[in-house]
CSV table of C-alpha atoms in Angstrom, one decimal:
chain,number,residue,atom,x,y,z
J,1,GLY,CA,27.4,-11.4,-62.5
J,2,ALA,CA,26.3,-14.7,-61.0
J,3,GLY,CA,29.6,-15.4,-59.2
J,4,VAL,CA,32.9,-13.9,-58.1
J,5,SER,CA,34.8,-12.8,-61.1
J,6,GLN,CA,38.6,-12.4,-61.2
J,7,SER,CA,40.9,-11.0,-63.8
J,8,PRO,CA,43.2,-11.7,-65.4
J,9,SER,CA,42.8,-15.5,-65.3
J,10,ASN,CA,46.4,-15.9,-66.2
J,11,LYS,CA,49.3,-13.5,-65.9
J,12,VAL,CA,53.0,-14.1,-66.8
J,13,THR,CA,55.3,-11.3,-65.7
J,14,GLU,CA,59.0,-10.7,-65.4
J,15,LYS,CA,60.7,-10.6,-62.1
J,16,GLY,CA,60.7,-7.1,-60.7
J,17,LYS,CA,57.6,-5.9,-62.4
J,18,ASP,CA,54.4,-4.8,-60.6
J,19,VAL,CA,51.1,-6.7,-61.1
J,20,GLU,CA,47.5,-5.9,-60.3
J,21,LEU,CA,44.9,-8.6,-59.9
J,22,ARG,CA,41.2,-7.6,-59.9
J,23,CYS,CA,38.2,-9.1,-58.1
J,24,ASP,CA,34.5,-8.4,-58.7
J,25,PRO,CA,32.6,-9.9,-55.8
J,26,ILE,CA,29.0,-11.0,-55.9
J,27,SER,CA,26.7,-8.0,-55.8
J,28,GLY,CA,25.6,-7.2,-52.3
J,29,HIS,CA,28.4,-9.1,-50.6
J,30,THR,CA,30.0,-7.0,-47.9
J,31,ALA,CA,32.9,-9.3,-47.1
J,32,LEU,CA,35.8,-9.9,-49.5
J,33,TYR,CA,38.8,-12.2,-49.0
J,34,TRP,CA,42.1,-12.7,-50.8
J,35,TYR,CA,43.9,-16.0,-50.5
J,36,ARG,CA,47.0,-17.4,-52.2
J,37,GLN,CA,47.1,-21.1,-53.3
J,38,SER,CA,50.4,-22.7,-54.0
J,39,LEU,CA,51.6,-26.3,-54.2
J,40,GLY,CA,52.3,-27.6,-50.8
J,41,GLN,CA,51.2,-24.5,-49.0
J,42,GLY,CA,47.4,-24.9,-49.3
J,43,LEU,CA,45.3,-21.8,-48.9
J,44,GLU,CA,47.2,-18.9,-47.4
J,45,PHE,CA,45.1,-16.0,-46.1
J,46,LEU,CA,46.2,-12.6,-47.4
J,47,ILE,CA,43.7,-9.9,-46.5
J,48,TYR,CA,40.0,-9.6,-45.5
J,49,PHE,CA,37.6,-6.7,-46.0
J,50,GLN,CA,34.3,-6.5,-44.1
J,51,GLY,CA,32.0,-3.6,-45.0
J,52,ASN,CA,33.4,-0.2,-43.9
J,53,SER,CA,35.7,-1.7,-41.2
J,54,ALA,CA,39.4,-1.5,-41.4
J,55,PRO,CA,40.7,-4.5,-43.4
J,56,ASP,CA,42.5,-7.4,-41.7
J,57,LYS,CA,45.9,-7.3,-43.4
J,58,SER,CA,47.6,-9.7,-41.1
J,59,GLY,CA,48.2,-12.3,-43.9
J,60,LEU,CA,50.1,-10.1,-46.3
J,61,PRO,CA,53.5,-11.7,-46.6
J,62,SER,CA,55.5,-8.5,-47.2
J,63,ASP,CA,55.1,-4.8,-47.8
J,64,ARG,CA,55.3,-5.5,-51.5
J,65,PHE,CA,51.7,-6.7,-51.2
J,66,SER,CA,48.8,-4.4,-50.9
J,67,ALA,CA,45.1,-4.4,-51.6
J,68,GLU,CA,42.3,-2.0,-51.7
J,69,ARG,CA,38.6,-2.1,-52.1
J,70,THR,CA,36.8,0.8,-53.8
J,71,GLY,CA,33.3,1.7,-53.0
J,72,GLY,CA,32.8,-1.5,-51.0
J,73,SER,CA,32.8,-3.6,-54.1
J,74,VAL,CA,35.7,-4.2,-56.5
J,75,SER,CA,39.0,-5.0,-55.0
J,76,THR,CA,42.5,-4.9,-56.4
J,77,LEU,CA,45.5,-6.8,-55.1
J,78,THR,CA,48.8,-5.3,-56.1
J,79,ILE,CA,52.2,-7.0,-55.9
J,80,GLN,CA,55.2,-4.7,-56.4
J,81,ARG,CA,58.6,-5.8,-57.6
J,82,THR,CA,57.4,-9.4,-58.1
J,83,GLN,CA,59.6,-12.3,-57.2
J,84,GLN,CA,59.6,-15.9,-58.4
J,85,GLU,CA,58.2,-17.1,-55.1
J,86,ASP,CA,55.1,-15.0,-55.7
J,87,SER,CA,54.1,-17.4,-58.4
J,88,ALA,CA,50.8,-18.9,-57.3
J,89,VAL,CA,47.0,-18.9,-57.8
J,90,TYR,CA,45.5,-15.8,-56.2
J,91,LEU,CA,41.9,-16.5,-55.1
J,92,CYS,CA,39.2,-14.0,-54.2
J,93,ALA,CA,36.1,-14.8,-52.3
J,94,SER,CA,33.1,-12.9,-51.0
J,95,SER,CA,30.2,-13.5,-48.6
J,96,PRO,CA,27.0,-11.7,-47.9
J,97,PRO,CA,26.2,-9.6,-44.8
J,98,ARG,CA,25.3,-11.6,-41.7
J,99,PRO,CA,22.4,-10.8,-39.3
J,100,SER,CA,23.6,-10.8,-35.7
J,101,HIS,CA,21.6,-13.9,-34.8
J,102,TYR,CA,22.9,-15.9,-37.7
J,103,SER,CA,26.1,-17.9,-37.9
J,104,GLY,CA,27.7,-20.1,-40.5
J,105,ASN,CA,27.9,-17.8,-43.5
J,106,THR,CA,29.1,-19.3,-46.8
J,107,ILE,CA,31.8,-17.7,-48.8
J,108,TYR,CA,32.0,-18.0,-52.6
J,109,PHE,CA,35.2,-18.3,-54.5
J,110,GLY,CA,36.3,-17.0,-57.8
J,111,GLU,CA,38.3,-19.1,-60.3
J,112,GLY,CA,41.5,-17.5,-59.4
J,113,SER,CA,44.2,-15.6,-61.1
J,114,TRP,CA,47.2,-17.7,-62.1
J,115,LEU,CA,50.4,-15.7,-61.6
J,116,THR,CA,53.7,-16.8,-63.0
J,117,VAL,CA,56.8,-14.8,-62.4
J,118,VAL,CA,59.7,-15.6,-64.7
Y,1,ALA,CA,45.7,-17.6,-32.5
Y,2,GLN,CA,43.5,-19.4,-35.0
Y,3,ARG,CA,45.1,-22.4,-36.6
Y,4,VAL,CA,43.8,-25.3,-38.7
Y,5,THR,CA,45.9,-28.5,-39.0
Y,6,GLN,CA,45.3,-31.2,-41.7
Y,7,PRO,CA,48.0,-33.7,-41.0
Y,8,GLU,CA,47.6,-35.7,-44.2
Y,9,LYS,CA,48.7,-34.2,-47.5
Y,10,LEU,CA,47.5,-37.2,-49.4
Y,11,LEU,CA,45.0,-39.9,-48.6
Y,12,SER,CA,44.5,-42.8,-51.0
Y,13,VAL,CA,41.7,-45.3,-50.6
Y,14,PHE,CA,40.0,-47.9,-52.8
Y,15,LYS,CA,36.4,-47.4,-54.0
Y,16,GLY,CA,33.9,-48.6,-51.4
Y,17,ALA,CA,36.3,-48.2,-48.5
Y,18,PRO,CA,35.6,-45.8,-45.6
Y,19,VAL,CA,37.5,-42.5,-45.6
Y,20,GLU,CA,38.3,-40.1,-42.8
Y,21,LEU,CA,40.0,-36.8,-43.5
Y,22,LYS,CA,41.5,-35.4,-40.3
Y,23,CYS,CA,41.2,-31.8,-39.1
Y,24,ASN,CA,42.3,-30.3,-35.8
Y,25,TYR,CA,41.9,-26.7,-34.9
Y,26,SER,CA,43.2,-24.2,-32.3
Y,27,TYR,CA,40.9,-21.4,-31.2
Y,28,SER,CA,40.1,-20.1,-27.7
Y,29,GLY,CA,36.4,-19.4,-28.3
Y,30,SER,CA,33.5,-21.1,-30.1
Y,31,PRO,CA,34.5,-21.5,-33.7
Y,32,GLU,CA,32.6,-22.2,-36.8
Y,33,LEU,CA,34.0,-25.1,-38.8
Y,34,PHE,CA,33.7,-25.8,-42.5
Y,35,TRP,CA,34.9,-28.3,-45.1
Y,36,TYR,CA,35.6,-27.0,-48.6
Y,37,VAL,CA,36.3,-29.1,-51.6
Y,38,GLN,CA,38.0,-28.4,-54.9
Y,39,TYR,CA,37.5,-30.9,-57.8
Y,40,SER,CA,39.9,-30.9,-60.7
Y,41,ARG,CA,39.6,-27.7,-62.8
Y,42,GLN,CA,36.8,-26.3,-60.7
Y,43,ARG,CA,36.6,-23.6,-58.1
Y,44,LEU,CA,36.7,-24.1,-54.4
Y,45,GLN,CA,33.2,-24.7,-53.0
Y,46,LEU,CA,31.6,-25.3,-49.6
Y,47,LEU,CA,31.0,-29.0,-48.8
Y,48,LEU,CA,29.5,-28.7,-45.4
Y,49,ARG,CA,29.5,-26.7,-42.1
Y,50,HIS,CA,29.2,-27.9,-38.6
Y,51,ILE,CA,26.2,-25.8,-37.6
Y,52,SER,CA,24.1,-27.4,-40.2
Y,53,ARG,CA,24.8,-31.0,-39.0
Y,54,GLU,CA,24.0,-32.1,-42.5
Y,55,SER,CA,25.3,-34.9,-44.8
Y,56,ILE,CA,26.4,-33.8,-48.2
Y,57,LYS,CA,27.3,-36.3,-50.9
Y,58,GLY,CA,27.5,-38.9,-48.1
Y,59,PHE,CA,30.0,-36.9,-46.1
Y,60,THR,CA,29.5,-36.0,-42.5
Y,61,ALA,CA,31.7,-34.1,-40.0
Y,62,ASP,CA,31.2,-33.8,-36.2
Y,63,LEU,CA,32.7,-31.0,-34.2
Y,64,ASN,CA,34.4,-32.5,-31.1
Y,65,LYS,CA,35.3,-29.6,-28.9
Y,66,GLY,CA,37.1,-31.8,-26.4
Y,67,GLU,CA,39.5,-33.0,-29.0
Y,68,THR,CA,39.3,-29.8,-31.0
Y,69,SER,CA,38.6,-31.8,-34.1
Y,70,PHE,CA,36.3,-31.7,-37.1
Y,71,HIS,CA,37.1,-34.8,-39.1
Y,72,LEU,CA,35.3,-35.5,-42.4
Y,73,LYS,CA,34.0,-39.0,-42.9
Y,74,LYS,CA,32.3,-41.1,-45.5
Y,75,PRO,CA,31.5,-44.7,-45.1
Y,76,PHE,CA,31.9,-45.8,-48.7
Y,77,ALA,CA,34.2,-43.7,-50.9
Y,78,GLN,CA,33.4,-43.2,-54.6
Y,79,GLU,CA,35.9,-42.3,-57.4
Y,80,GLU,CA,34.1,-39.0,-57.9
Y,81,ASP,CA,35.1,-38.0,-54.4
Y,82,SER,CA,38.7,-37.6,-55.6
Y,83,ALA,CA,39.5,-34.0,-54.9
Y,84,MET,CA,41.3,-31.6,-52.7
Y,85,TYR,CA,39.6,-31.1,-49.3
Y,86,TYR,CA,40.2,-28.1,-47.1
Y,87,CYS,CA,39.1,-27.6,-43.5
Y,88,ALA,CA,38.4,-24.1,-42.4
Y,89,LEU,CA,37.7,-22.2,-39.2
Y,90,ARG,CA,36.0,-18.9,-38.5
Y,91,GLY,CA,36.4,-17.3,-35.1
Y,92,GLY,CA,33.9,-14.7,-34.1
Y,93,SER,CA,30.7,-13.5,-35.8
Y,94,GLN,CA,32.5,-11.4,-38.3
Y,95,GLY,CA,35.9,-13.0,-38.4
Y,96,ASN,CA,38.1,-14.1,-41.1
Y,97,LEU,CA,38.1,-17.7,-42.5
Y,98,ILE,CA,41.4,-19.6,-42.0
Y,99,PHE,CA,42.1,-22.7,-44.0
Y,100,GLY,CA,44.3,-25.8,-43.4
Y,101,LYS,CA,46.8,-26.8,-46.0
Y,102,GLY,CA,44.4,-29.3,-47.5
Y,103,THR,CA,44.3,-33.1,-48.0
Y,104,LYS,CA,44.3,-34.6,-51.5
Y,105,LEU,CA,41.9,-37.5,-51.6
Y,106,SER,CA,42.5,-40.1,-54.2
Y,107,VAL,CA,39.9,-42.9,-54.6
Y,108,LYS,CA,41.1,-45.8,-56.7
Y,109,PRO,CA,38.8,-48.1,-58.7
């Protein structure tokens, strides 16, 4: 597709259930990012994939959160045993590979998955 | 550690007034700085980046390494500038992108 695609766009789930959020990055983009956007908290970094390197998981808030990226393309963010405080917009972004002499790469965001835990 | 601070949650100005959205960062090396904007009901998008030294929609931002700041400025605000603005930092050539908490700009007629 032309842009980063996320699904579902909206998800309402019961507390304690597991949810999976999907991200299809722009074709050819090697870097993929997950962020969480909630009122008053801004954009909170969750996890970052870059090519075949080990992902940077330093932003995952607890061990209930995990993400994987299959075949260097599609990524799935999984939240186990959801809590009400997990309610937020989960944003995915991707960026193209960068030549070593280049800096200032742009990342492109999806429209987000709105998660509501009731 | 990388950190981006946007001290103002909300900034309200009248149309035609100058506007400055503050951004301070913490990073030990040479960072890349960006401003992203999110208009109502739209996805987050890049506004400008420091290496380009460009003016987009009348906005400019200068990287001040001495003050570790990257404030966003526009001399005459327009109503259509009302949006959420995020300052972001990338450290290293392949590093992650860290965002501030954002500033909501409201331009009143």
